[in-house]
Amino acid sequence: MTSPVAVVGVGADGWAGLGERGRDAVRQAEVVLGGRRHLDLLPESVPAQRVAWPTPLLPALPDLLATHADRRICVLASGDPMWFGIGTHLVRLLGADRVRVVGHPSSITLACARMGWPVERVTVRSAVGRDLDEVRRDLAPGRLLLVLSTDAATPAALARLLTDAGYGDSELTVLGALDADTEQRVDGRAEGWAAPPGDPLNVVAVRVVAVPGTRVLSTVPGLPDDAFAHDGALTKREARALALSRLAPTGDDLLWDVGAGSGSVAVEWLRSDPSTSAVAVEGRDDRADRIVANARNLGVPRLRVVRGRAPQALADLPAPDAVFVGGGLTAPGVFDAAWDALRPGGRLVAHAVTLEGERELTDQLARHGGDLTRLSIERATPLGGFTGWKPARALVQWAVSKP
């Protein structure tokens, strides 16, 4: 390209709201790329060729840029181009030195200004191209939540989701066409939300309020066992929390949950950090269906579920940063497939409750090192007219890092 791609943030007020730097970038361009709505906001005096985004956009973006590589390019984006915007994709594709961003107040900044909310206290979710069920992870009393809507139907869908999750008392404010002459505001409660669809360009502000009796779920690993639908194939609460502490989810890490059962480890891995990813491998269709439902109900619908048995089902998966095997490490080839695929520095945690499984973990400890831990949990339960300790089945955990 002859010059860096200029990326100009545009508000709902269009050309009138652009500063001189933004206007100059548009005027100097030979071709302007953007959504049809953005292109229509430009005055006729702008001489550049106008090219609307194709659908789907991201797969077509490299070829589109290559087509106009010998021309000065300007890209129009909604609000702040680096906040859920095209600017981040262009930087990833071209490099930061080939992209010049001219910012604009984001819809988040404008929404916080209208609500009087401190930006640093607000949790943001985008429903644009994403599953709205991701909001479920963020539900906690008192939380301030902003949801970027896909269209005019998003507020009503969000109200139904909140009500279903036990947060029907939450206060909703729909802010449409922010900073335009036609700006709108509609207030109400999630339960019984009956406002008609408004402007498709809207942000929903939510002050999260739980209905009395609603169970509040933390993002700290160790959710109650009954937070998951399961048939008994479940890594129990204490063992799950300890396993996740050794799997150590951080950054963009990918987890394989092999023989996932209910998917509880993969689900909690994803809840711990929104930037992580996970694959749950499960051979039984009924259990795989439960994993999908658990992931959706607990706010991590991005969990990928692979239906099949290890090691065959592991063959074409992307290399993991962490692997959890809740059972079945004694099956031929499972350990070798997982260990070979694991990235250097990656973590593997395996559990066993049988003598055969314990023997396998002991053998692998001798070969690869790591830590072997025996977990014994006892719970107080009624014993006649008194209370006594009831031991759960002992579990052995092996945790190891790959050199």
Short mmCIF file of C-alpha atoms in Angstrom, two decimals:
data_model
loop_
_atom_site.label_atom_id
_atom_site.label_comp_id
_atom_site.label_asym_id
_atom_site.label_seq_id
_atom_site.Cartn_x
_atom_site.Cartn_y
_atom_site.Cartn_z
CA MET A 1 0.00 0.00 0.00
CA THR A 2 1.24 3.47 -0.86
CA SER A 3 0.22 4.95 2.50
CA PRO A 4 -1.26 3.76 5.79
CA VAL A 5 -4.96 2.99 5.86
CA ALA A 6 -6.83 5.76 7.66
CA VAL A 7 -9.58 4.52 9.97
CA VAL A 8 -12.03 7.22 10.99
CA GLY A 9 -14.56 6.81 13.78
CA VAL A 10 -18.00 8.22 12.97
CA GLY A 11 -20.85 8.90 15.37
CA ALA A 12 -24.58 8.87 14.72
CA ASP A 13 -24.30 12.61 13.97
CA GLY A 14 -22.20 11.78 10.92
CA TRP A 15 -20.12 14.39 9.11
CA ALA A 16 -21.20 17.16 11.48
CA GLY A 17 -19.63 15.38 14.44
CA LEU A 18 -16.24 14.76 12.83
CA GLY A 19 -13.23 16.83 13.83
CA GLU A 20 -10.88 18.31 11.26
CA ARG A 21 -8.46 15.35 11.40
CA GLY A 22 -11.28 12.96 10.56
CA ARG A 23 -12.62 15.17 7.77
CA ASP A 24 -9.15 15.62 6.27
CA ALA A 25 -8.59 11.84 6.23
CA VAL A 26 -11.86 11.37 4.31
CA ARG A 27 -11.19 14.24 1.89
CA GLN A 28 -7.68 12.98 1.07
CA ALA A 29 -8.80 9.41 0.38
CA GLU A 30 -9.18 8.02 -3.12
CA VAL A 31 -11.47 5.24 -1.92
CA VAL A 32 -13.65 5.14 1.22
CA LEU A 33 -14.69 1.76 2.62
CA GLY A 34 -17.50 1.34 5.12
CA GLY A 35 -21.02 0.23 5.83
CA ARG A 36 -23.73 1.63 3.60
CA ARG A 37 -25.07 3.69 6.52
CA HIS A 38 -21.66 5.28 7.10
CA LEU A 39 -21.11 6.03 3.42
CA ASP A 40 -24.50 7.71 3.19
CA LEU A 41 -23.47 10.10 5.97
CA LEU A 42 -20.75 11.65 3.78
CA PRO A 43 -21.52 14.85 1.89
CA GLU A 44 -21.57 14.82 -1.91
CA SER A 45 -18.47 17.07 -1.91
CA VAL A 46 -16.29 14.11 -0.87
CA PRO A 47 -14.70 13.01 -4.17
CA ALA A 48 -13.53 9.50 -3.22
CA GLN A 49 -14.99 6.30 -4.60
CA ARG A 50 -17.32 4.76 -2.07
CA VAL A 51 -17.22 0.99 -1.56
CA ALA A 52 -19.69 -0.71 0.78
CA TRP A 53 -18.55 -3.64 2.90
CA PRO A 54 -19.29 -7.09 1.46
CA THR A 55 -21.03 -9.76 3.51
CA PRO A 56 -19.45 -11.55 5.28
CA LEU A 57 -16.83 -8.88 5.81
CA LEU A 58 -13.81 -10.41 7.54
CA PRO A 59 -13.09 -13.24 5.05
CA ALA A 60 -13.27 -10.71 2.18
CA LEU A 61 -11.17 -8.01 3.85
CA PRO A 62 -7.68 -9.08 2.61
CA ASP A 63 -8.78 -9.23 -1.04
CA LEU A 64 -10.67 -5.96 -0.75
CA LEU A 65 -7.59 -4.16 0.59
CA ALA A 66 -5.41 -5.75 -2.08
CA THR A 67 -7.77 -4.53 -4.82
CA HIS A 68 -7.20 -0.93 -3.72
CA ALA A 69 -3.61 -1.30 -2.52
CA ASP A 70 -2.27 1.40 -4.88
CA ARG A 71 -4.79 4.00 -3.68
CA ARG A 72 -5.21 6.09 -0.54
CA ILE A 73 -7.76 4.21 1.56
CA CYS A 74 -10.03 5.52 4.31
CA VAL A 75 -12.19 3.17 6.37
CA LEU A 76 -15.25 4.44 8.24
CA ALA A 77 -16.12 2.80 11.57
CA SER A 78 -18.77 3.25 14.24
CA GLY A 79 -17.55 5.32 17.19
CA ASP A 80 -14.17 4.22 18.47
CA PRO A 81 -12.67 1.97 15.74
CA MET A 82 -10.57 0.12 18.33
CA TRP A 83 -13.52 -0.80 20.58
CA PHE A 84 -15.24 -3.89 19.14
CA GLY A 85 -14.42 -2.25 15.79
CA ILE A 86 -12.85 -2.78 12.39
CA GLY A 87 -9.68 -1.02 13.53
CA THR A 88 -8.53 -4.02 15.57
CA HIS A 89 -8.97 -6.36 12.57
CA LEU A 90 -7.01 -4.02 10.29
CA VAL A 91 -4.14 -3.74 12.78
CA ARG A 92 -4.04 -7.52 13.09
CA LEU A 93 -4.02 -7.87 9.31
CA LEU A 94 -1.67 -5.04 8.30
CA GLY A 95 0.33 -4.20 11.43
CA ALA A 96 0.05 -1.11 13.61
CA ASP A 97 2.46 0.90 11.43
CA ARG A 98 0.16 0.52 8.41
CA VAL A 99 -2.99 1.79 10.13
CA ARG A 100 -3.71 5.37 11.24
CA VAL A 101 -6.69 5.64 13.57
CA VAL A 102 -8.68 8.83 14.03
CA GLY A 103 -10.76 8.15 17.11
CA HIS A 104 -14.25 9.24 18.09
CA PRO A 105 -16.18 8.92 21.36
CA SER A 106 -17.48 5.37 21.57
CA SER A 107 -21.10 4.50 22.25
CA ILE A 108 -19.86 3.21 25.63
CA THR A 109 -18.44 6.63 26.54
CA LEU A 110 -21.63 8.36 25.43
CA ALA A 111 -23.87 5.87 27.24
CA CYS A 112 -21.93 6.28 30.50
CA ALA A 113 -22.23 10.05 30.15
CA ARG A 114 -26.01 9.79 29.76
CA MET A 115 -26.35 7.39 32.69
CA GLY A 116 -23.87 9.16 34.97
CA TRP A 117 -21.90 5.91 35.35
CA PRO A 118 -18.13 5.79 35.91
CA VAL A 119 -16.70 4.07 32.83
CA GLU A 120 -14.17 2.06 34.86
CA ARG A 121 -16.97 0.35 36.80
CA VAL A 122 -18.97 -0.77 33.78
CA THR A 123 -18.96 -4.26 32.25
CA VAL A 124 -19.41 -4.21 28.47
CA ARG A 125 -20.84 -6.95 26.27
CA SER A 126 -21.46 -6.84 22.54
CA ALA A 127 -24.34 -8.73 20.98
CA VAL A 128 -23.10 -7.84 17.49
CA GLY A 129 -22.08 -11.11 15.88
CA ARG A 130 -22.02 -12.76 19.30
CA ASP A 131 -24.33 -14.91 21.38
CA LEU A 132 -26.44 -12.85 23.78
CA ASP A 133 -26.19 -15.65 26.36
CA GLU A 134 -22.64 -14.44 27.10
CA VAL A 135 -24.34 -11.83 29.29
CA ARG A 136 -25.27 -14.57 31.78
CA ARG A 137 -21.65 -14.79 32.99
CA ASP A 138 -21.77 -11.15 34.10
CA LEU A 139 -24.97 -11.21 36.12
CA ALA A 140 -24.44 -10.17 39.73
CA PRO A 141 -26.45 -7.77 41.93
CA GLY A 142 -25.34 -4.16 41.61
CA ARG A 143 -23.32 -4.66 38.43
CA LEU A 144 -23.51 -1.92 35.80
CA LEU A 145 -23.76 -3.54 32.39
CA LEU A 146 -23.77 -2.07 28.88
CA VAL A 147 -24.84 -4.27 25.98
CA LEU A 148 -24.15 -3.19 22.39
CA SER A 149 -27.24 -4.24 20.47
CA THR A 150 -27.40 -6.06 17.17
CA ASP A 151 -30.63 -4.31 16.20
CA ALA A 152 -33.90 -2.97 17.57
CA ALA A 153 -34.92 -6.45 18.81
CA THR A 154 -31.96 -6.86 21.19
CA PRO A 155 -33.43 -4.96 24.18
CA ALA A 156 -36.50 -7.19 24.36
CA ALA A 157 -34.37 -10.34 23.97
CA LEU A 158 -32.08 -9.13 26.74
CA ALA A 159 -35.06 -8.42 29.00
CA ARG A 160 -36.29 -11.99 28.51
CA LEU A 161 -32.83 -13.39 29.24
CA LEU A 162 -32.54 -11.39 32.48
CA THR A 163 -35.98 -12.49 33.61
CA ASP A 164 -35.22 -16.15 32.83
CA ALA A 165 -31.95 -15.92 34.82
CA GLY A 166 -33.65 -14.55 37.94
CA TYR A 167 -32.79 -10.89 37.35
CA GLY A 168 -36.19 -9.62 36.23
CA ASP A 169 -36.01 -6.69 38.67
CA SER A 170 -33.06 -5.23 36.74
CA GLU A 171 -33.43 -1.65 35.52
CA LEU A 172 -33.07 -1.25 31.74
CA THR A 173 -32.40 1.90 29.75
CA VAL A 174 -32.29 1.75 25.96
CA LEU A 175 -30.24 4.58 24.45
CA GLY A 176 -30.79 4.89 20.72
CA ALA A 177 -28.99 6.99 18.08
CA LEU A 178 -26.59 8.40 20.67
CA ASP A 179 -25.42 11.95 19.93
CA ALA A 180 -27.73 12.33 16.93
CA ASP A 181 -30.61 14.81 16.70
CA THR A 182 -32.94 11.81 16.93
CA GLU A 183 -31.41 10.40 20.14
CA GLN A 184 -33.90 8.30 22.13
CA ARG A 185 -34.17 6.98 25.68
CA VAL A 186 -36.56 4.37 27.05
CA ASP A 187 -36.52 3.16 30.68
CA GLY A 188 -38.13 0.14 32.31
CA ARG A 189 -37.71 -3.16 34.14
CA ALA A 190 -36.61 -6.40 32.55
CA GLU A 191 -39.65 -8.36 33.70
CA GLY A 192 -42.65 -7.12 31.81
CA TRP A 193 -40.59 -5.12 29.32
CA ALA A 194 -43.09 -3.96 26.70
CA ALA A 195 -41.40 -1.05 24.93
CA PRO A 196 -41.75 -1.23 21.13
CA PRO A 197 -38.55 -1.59 19.07
CA GLY A 198 -36.80 1.73 18.60
CA ASP A 199 -33.68 2.81 16.75
CA PRO A 200 -31.61 -0.22 15.61
CA LEU A 201 -28.43 1.61 16.69
CA ASN A 202 -28.81 1.32 20.42
CA VAL A 203 -27.02 0.49 23.63
CA VAL A 204 -28.82 -1.13 26.57
CA ALA A 205 -27.74 0.03 30.03
CA VAL A 206 -28.56 -2.47 32.79
CA ARG A 207 -28.38 -1.93 36.53
CA VAL A 208 -28.47 -5.59 37.55
CA VAL A 209 -30.97 -6.43 40.31
CA ALA A 210 -31.69 -10.00 41.43
CA VAL A 211 -35.16 -11.25 42.27
CA PRO A 212 -35.25 -12.41 45.94
CA GLY A 213 -34.08 -16.01 46.17
CA THR A 214 -31.96 -15.91 43.02
CA ARG A 215 -28.71 -17.82 43.40
CA VAL A 216 -25.74 -15.61 42.57
CA LEU A 217 -22.94 -17.46 40.79
CA SER A 218 -19.34 -16.29 41.10
CA THR A 219 -16.76 -16.48 38.33
CA VAL A 220 -14.29 -17.92 40.84
CA PRO A 221 -13.92 -21.68 40.10
CA GLY A 222 -15.87 -24.03 42.33
CA LEU A 223 -19.53 -23.56 41.40
CA PRO A 224 -22.02 -25.72 43.30
CA ASP A 225 -22.44 -29.12 41.68
CA ASP A 226 -26.14 -28.51 41.06
CA ALA A 227 -25.32 -25.48 38.91
CA PHE A 228 -24.68 -28.09 36.19
CA ALA A 229 -27.08 -30.54 34.59
CA HIS A 230 -25.40 -33.94 34.85
CA ASP A 231 -25.95 -37.67 35.17
CA GLY A 232 -23.22 -38.18 37.75
CA ALA A 233 -20.36 -37.66 35.27
CA LEU A 234 -19.23 -34.51 37.03
CA THR A 235 -15.95 -33.34 38.50
CA LYS A 236 -17.10 -32.37 41.98
CA ARG A 237 -16.83 -28.86 43.32
CA GLU A 238 -13.68 -29.11 45.44
CA ALA A 239 -11.78 -31.27 42.95
CA ARG A 240 -12.84 -28.95 40.13
CA ALA A 241 -11.58 -25.85 41.92
CA LEU A 242 -8.25 -27.51 42.67
CA ALA A 243 -7.92 -28.77 39.08
CA LEU A 244 -8.53 -25.30 37.66
CA SER A 245 -5.96 -23.80 40.01
CA ARG A 246 -3.39 -26.15 38.48
CA LEU A 247 -4.64 -25.66 34.90
CA ALA A 248 -4.13 -21.91 35.52
CA PRO A 249 -6.28 -20.23 32.83
CA THR A 250 -4.70 -17.00 31.58
CA GLY A 251 -4.80 -14.79 28.50
CA ASP A 252 -5.68 -16.50 25.25
CA ASP A 253 -5.08 -20.04 26.53
CA LEU A 254 -6.93 -23.00 25.01
CA LEU A 255 -8.11 -25.93 27.15
CA TRP A 256 -8.94 -29.46 26.09
CA ASP A 257 -11.47 -31.05 28.47
CA VAL A 258 -11.14 -34.72 27.49
CA GLY A 259 -14.02 -37.01 28.43
CA ALA A 260 -15.84 -33.89 29.55
CA GLY A 261 -18.98 -35.50 31.03
CA SER A 262 -21.00 -32.43 32.03
CA GLY A 263 -18.35 -30.00 30.78
CA SER A 264 -17.96 -28.47 34.23
CA VAL A 265 -14.18 -27.92 34.02
CA ALA A 266 -14.34 -26.38 30.54
CA VAL A 267 -17.27 -24.17 31.54
CA GLU A 268 -15.51 -22.84 34.63
CA TRP A 269 -12.27 -22.36 32.67
CA LEU A 270 -14.16 -20.07 30.29
CA ARG A 271 -16.01 -18.24 33.07
CA SER A 272 -12.72 -17.41 34.76
CA ASP A 273 -11.42 -15.26 31.86
CA PRO A 274 -13.38 -14.08 28.79
CA SER A 275 -10.27 -14.23 26.59
CA THR A 276 -9.77 -17.99 27.05
CA SER A 277 -11.15 -20.72 24.79
CA ALA A 278 -11.97 -24.38 25.35
CA VAL A 279 -12.88 -27.60 23.59
CA ALA A 280 -14.95 -30.23 25.40
CA VAL A 281 -14.53 -33.74 23.97
CA GLU A 282 -17.32 -36.16 24.82
CA GLY A 283 -18.23 -39.50 23.25
CA ARG A 284 -21.86 -39.75 24.40
CA ASP A 285 -24.40 -37.62 22.57
CA ASP A 286 -26.67 -37.16 25.60
CA ARG A 287 -23.76 -35.83 27.64
CA ALA A 288 -22.59 -33.63 24.78
CA ASP A 289 -26.08 -32.11 24.65
CA ARG A 290 -25.87 -31.37 28.38
CA ILE A 291 -22.50 -29.69 27.91
CA VAL A 292 -24.00 -27.37 25.28
CA ALA A 293 -26.88 -26.51 27.63
CA ASN A 294 -24.57 -25.98 30.63
CA ALA A 295 -22.31 -23.68 28.63
CA ARG A 296 -25.25 -21.59 27.46
CA ASN A 297 -26.94 -21.39 30.87
CA LEU A 298 -23.69 -20.36 32.56
CA GLY A 299 -22.78 -17.67 30.06
CA VAL A 300 -20.07 -19.31 27.95
CA PRO A 301 -21.81 -20.42 24.73
CA ARG A 302 -18.48 -20.11 22.92
CA LEU A 303 -17.44 -23.52 24.32
CA ARG A 304 -16.74 -25.83 21.40
CA VAL A 305 -18.13 -29.34 21.88
CA VAL A 306 -16.56 -32.19 19.90
CA ARG A 307 -18.59 -35.38 19.82
CA GLY A 308 -16.29 -38.38 19.76
CA ARG A 309 -13.97 -40.51 21.84
CA ALA A 310 -10.34 -39.80 22.58
CA PRO A 311 -7.79 -40.25 21.20
CA GLN A 312 -9.43 -40.29 17.73
CA ALA A 313 -11.45 -37.13 18.41
CA LEU A 314 -8.30 -35.20 19.34
CA ALA A 315 -6.56 -35.63 16.00
CA ASP A 316 -7.54 -32.39 14.24
CA LEU A 317 -7.93 -30.05 17.19
CA PRO A 318 -5.74 -26.94 17.62
CA ALA A 319 -2.83 -27.42 20.03
CA PRO A 320 -3.88 -26.77 23.64
CA ASP A 321 -2.20 -24.75 26.38
CA ALA A 322 -3.82 -26.95 29.03
CA VAL A 323 -5.43 -30.39 29.10
CA PHE A 324 -7.80 -31.86 31.68
CA VAL A 325 -8.59 -35.58 31.71
CA GLY A 326 -11.29 -36.26 34.27
CA GLY A 327 -11.23 -39.98 33.63
CA GLY A 328 -10.19 -42.40 30.96
CA LEU A 329 -6.45 -41.77 30.99
CA THR A 330 -6.07 -45.56 31.05
CA ALA A 331 -7.64 -45.80 27.56
CA PRO A 332 -4.95 -46.67 25.00
CA GLY A 333 -3.38 -43.65 23.32
CA VAL A 334 -5.21 -40.92 25.26
CA PHE A 335 -2.23 -39.69 27.25
CA ASP A 336 0.19 -39.84 24.32
CA ALA A 337 -2.18 -37.90 22.05
CA ALA A 338 -2.79 -35.19 24.66
CA TRP A 339 0.85 -34.92 25.72
CA ASP A 340 2.16 -34.74 22.16
CA ALA A 341 -0.32 -31.99 21.25
CA LEU A 342 0.25 -29.95 24.41
CA ARG A 343 2.29 -26.81 23.80
CA PRO A 344 5.66 -26.44 25.56
CA GLY A 345 5.04 -24.98 29.00
CA GLY A 346 1.46 -26.27 28.90
CA ARG A 347 -0.27 -27.85 31.90
CA LEU A 348 -1.92 -31.25 32.14
CA VAL A 349 -4.16 -32.34 35.01
CA ALA A 350 -5.63 -35.84 35.27
CA HIS A 351 -7.92 -37.42 37.88
CA ALA A 352 -8.39 -41.05 38.84
CA VAL A 353 -10.76 -42.76 41.26
CA THR A 354 -9.89 -46.41 40.52
CA LEU A 355 -6.81 -48.46 41.38
CA GLU A 356 -6.13 -48.93 37.67
CA GLY A 357 -6.35 -45.21 37.06
CA GLU A 358 -4.18 -44.46 40.06
CA ARG A 359 -1.57 -46.90 38.76
CA GLU A 360 -1.55 -45.09 35.39
CA LEU A 361 -1.02 -41.73 37.11
CA THR A 362 1.80 -43.17 39.20
CA ASP A 363 3.49 -44.55 36.08
CA GLN A 364 3.20 -41.19 34.29
CA LEU A 365 4.57 -39.41 37.36
CA ALA A 366 7.68 -41.61 37.14
CA ARG A 367 8.12 -40.76 33.44
CA HIS A 368 7.29 -37.05 33.39
CA GLY A 369 7.45 -35.75 36.96
CA GLY A 370 4.82 -33.38 38.32
CA ASP A 371 2.78 -33.60 41.51
CA LEU A 372 0.52 -36.37 42.76
CA THR A 373 -2.17 -35.40 45.28
CA ARG A 374 -4.76 -37.54 47.02
CA LEU A 375 -8.02 -35.74 47.82
CA SER A 376 -10.35 -36.96 50.54
CA ILE A 377 -13.53 -34.95 51.16
CA GLU A 378 -16.01 -35.55 53.99
CA ARG A 379 -19.35 -33.79 54.35
CA ALA A 380 -21.51 -33.44 57.42
CA THR A 381 -24.81 -35.30 56.95
CA PRO A 382 -27.67 -36.43 59.23
CA LEU A 383 -26.87 -39.58 61.21
CA GLY A 384 -29.97 -40.72 63.05
CA GLY A 385 -30.84 -37.82 65.31
CA PHE A 386 -27.29 -36.49 65.11
CA THR A 387 -24.81 -35.29 62.48
CA GLY A 388 -21.80 -37.23 61.24
CA TRP A 389 -19.14 -37.17 58.57
CA LYS A 390 -19.82 -38.95 55.27
CA PRO A 391 -16.67 -39.49 53.16
CA ALA A 392 -16.79 -39.07 49.40
CA ARG A 393 -14.85 -41.40 47.12
CA ALA A 394 -11.14 -40.52 47.33
CA LEU A 395 -9.60 -39.01 44.21
CA VAL A 396 -5.99 -38.85 42.98
CA GLN A 397 -4.85 -35.85 40.98
CA TRP A 398 -1.74 -35.67 38.84
CA ALA A 399 -0.61 -32.21 37.70
CA VAL A 400 2.38 -31.68 35.41
CA SER A 401 3.84 -28.99 33.15
CA LYS A 402 5.37 -29.91 29.80
CA PRO A 403 8.98 -28.77 29.46
#
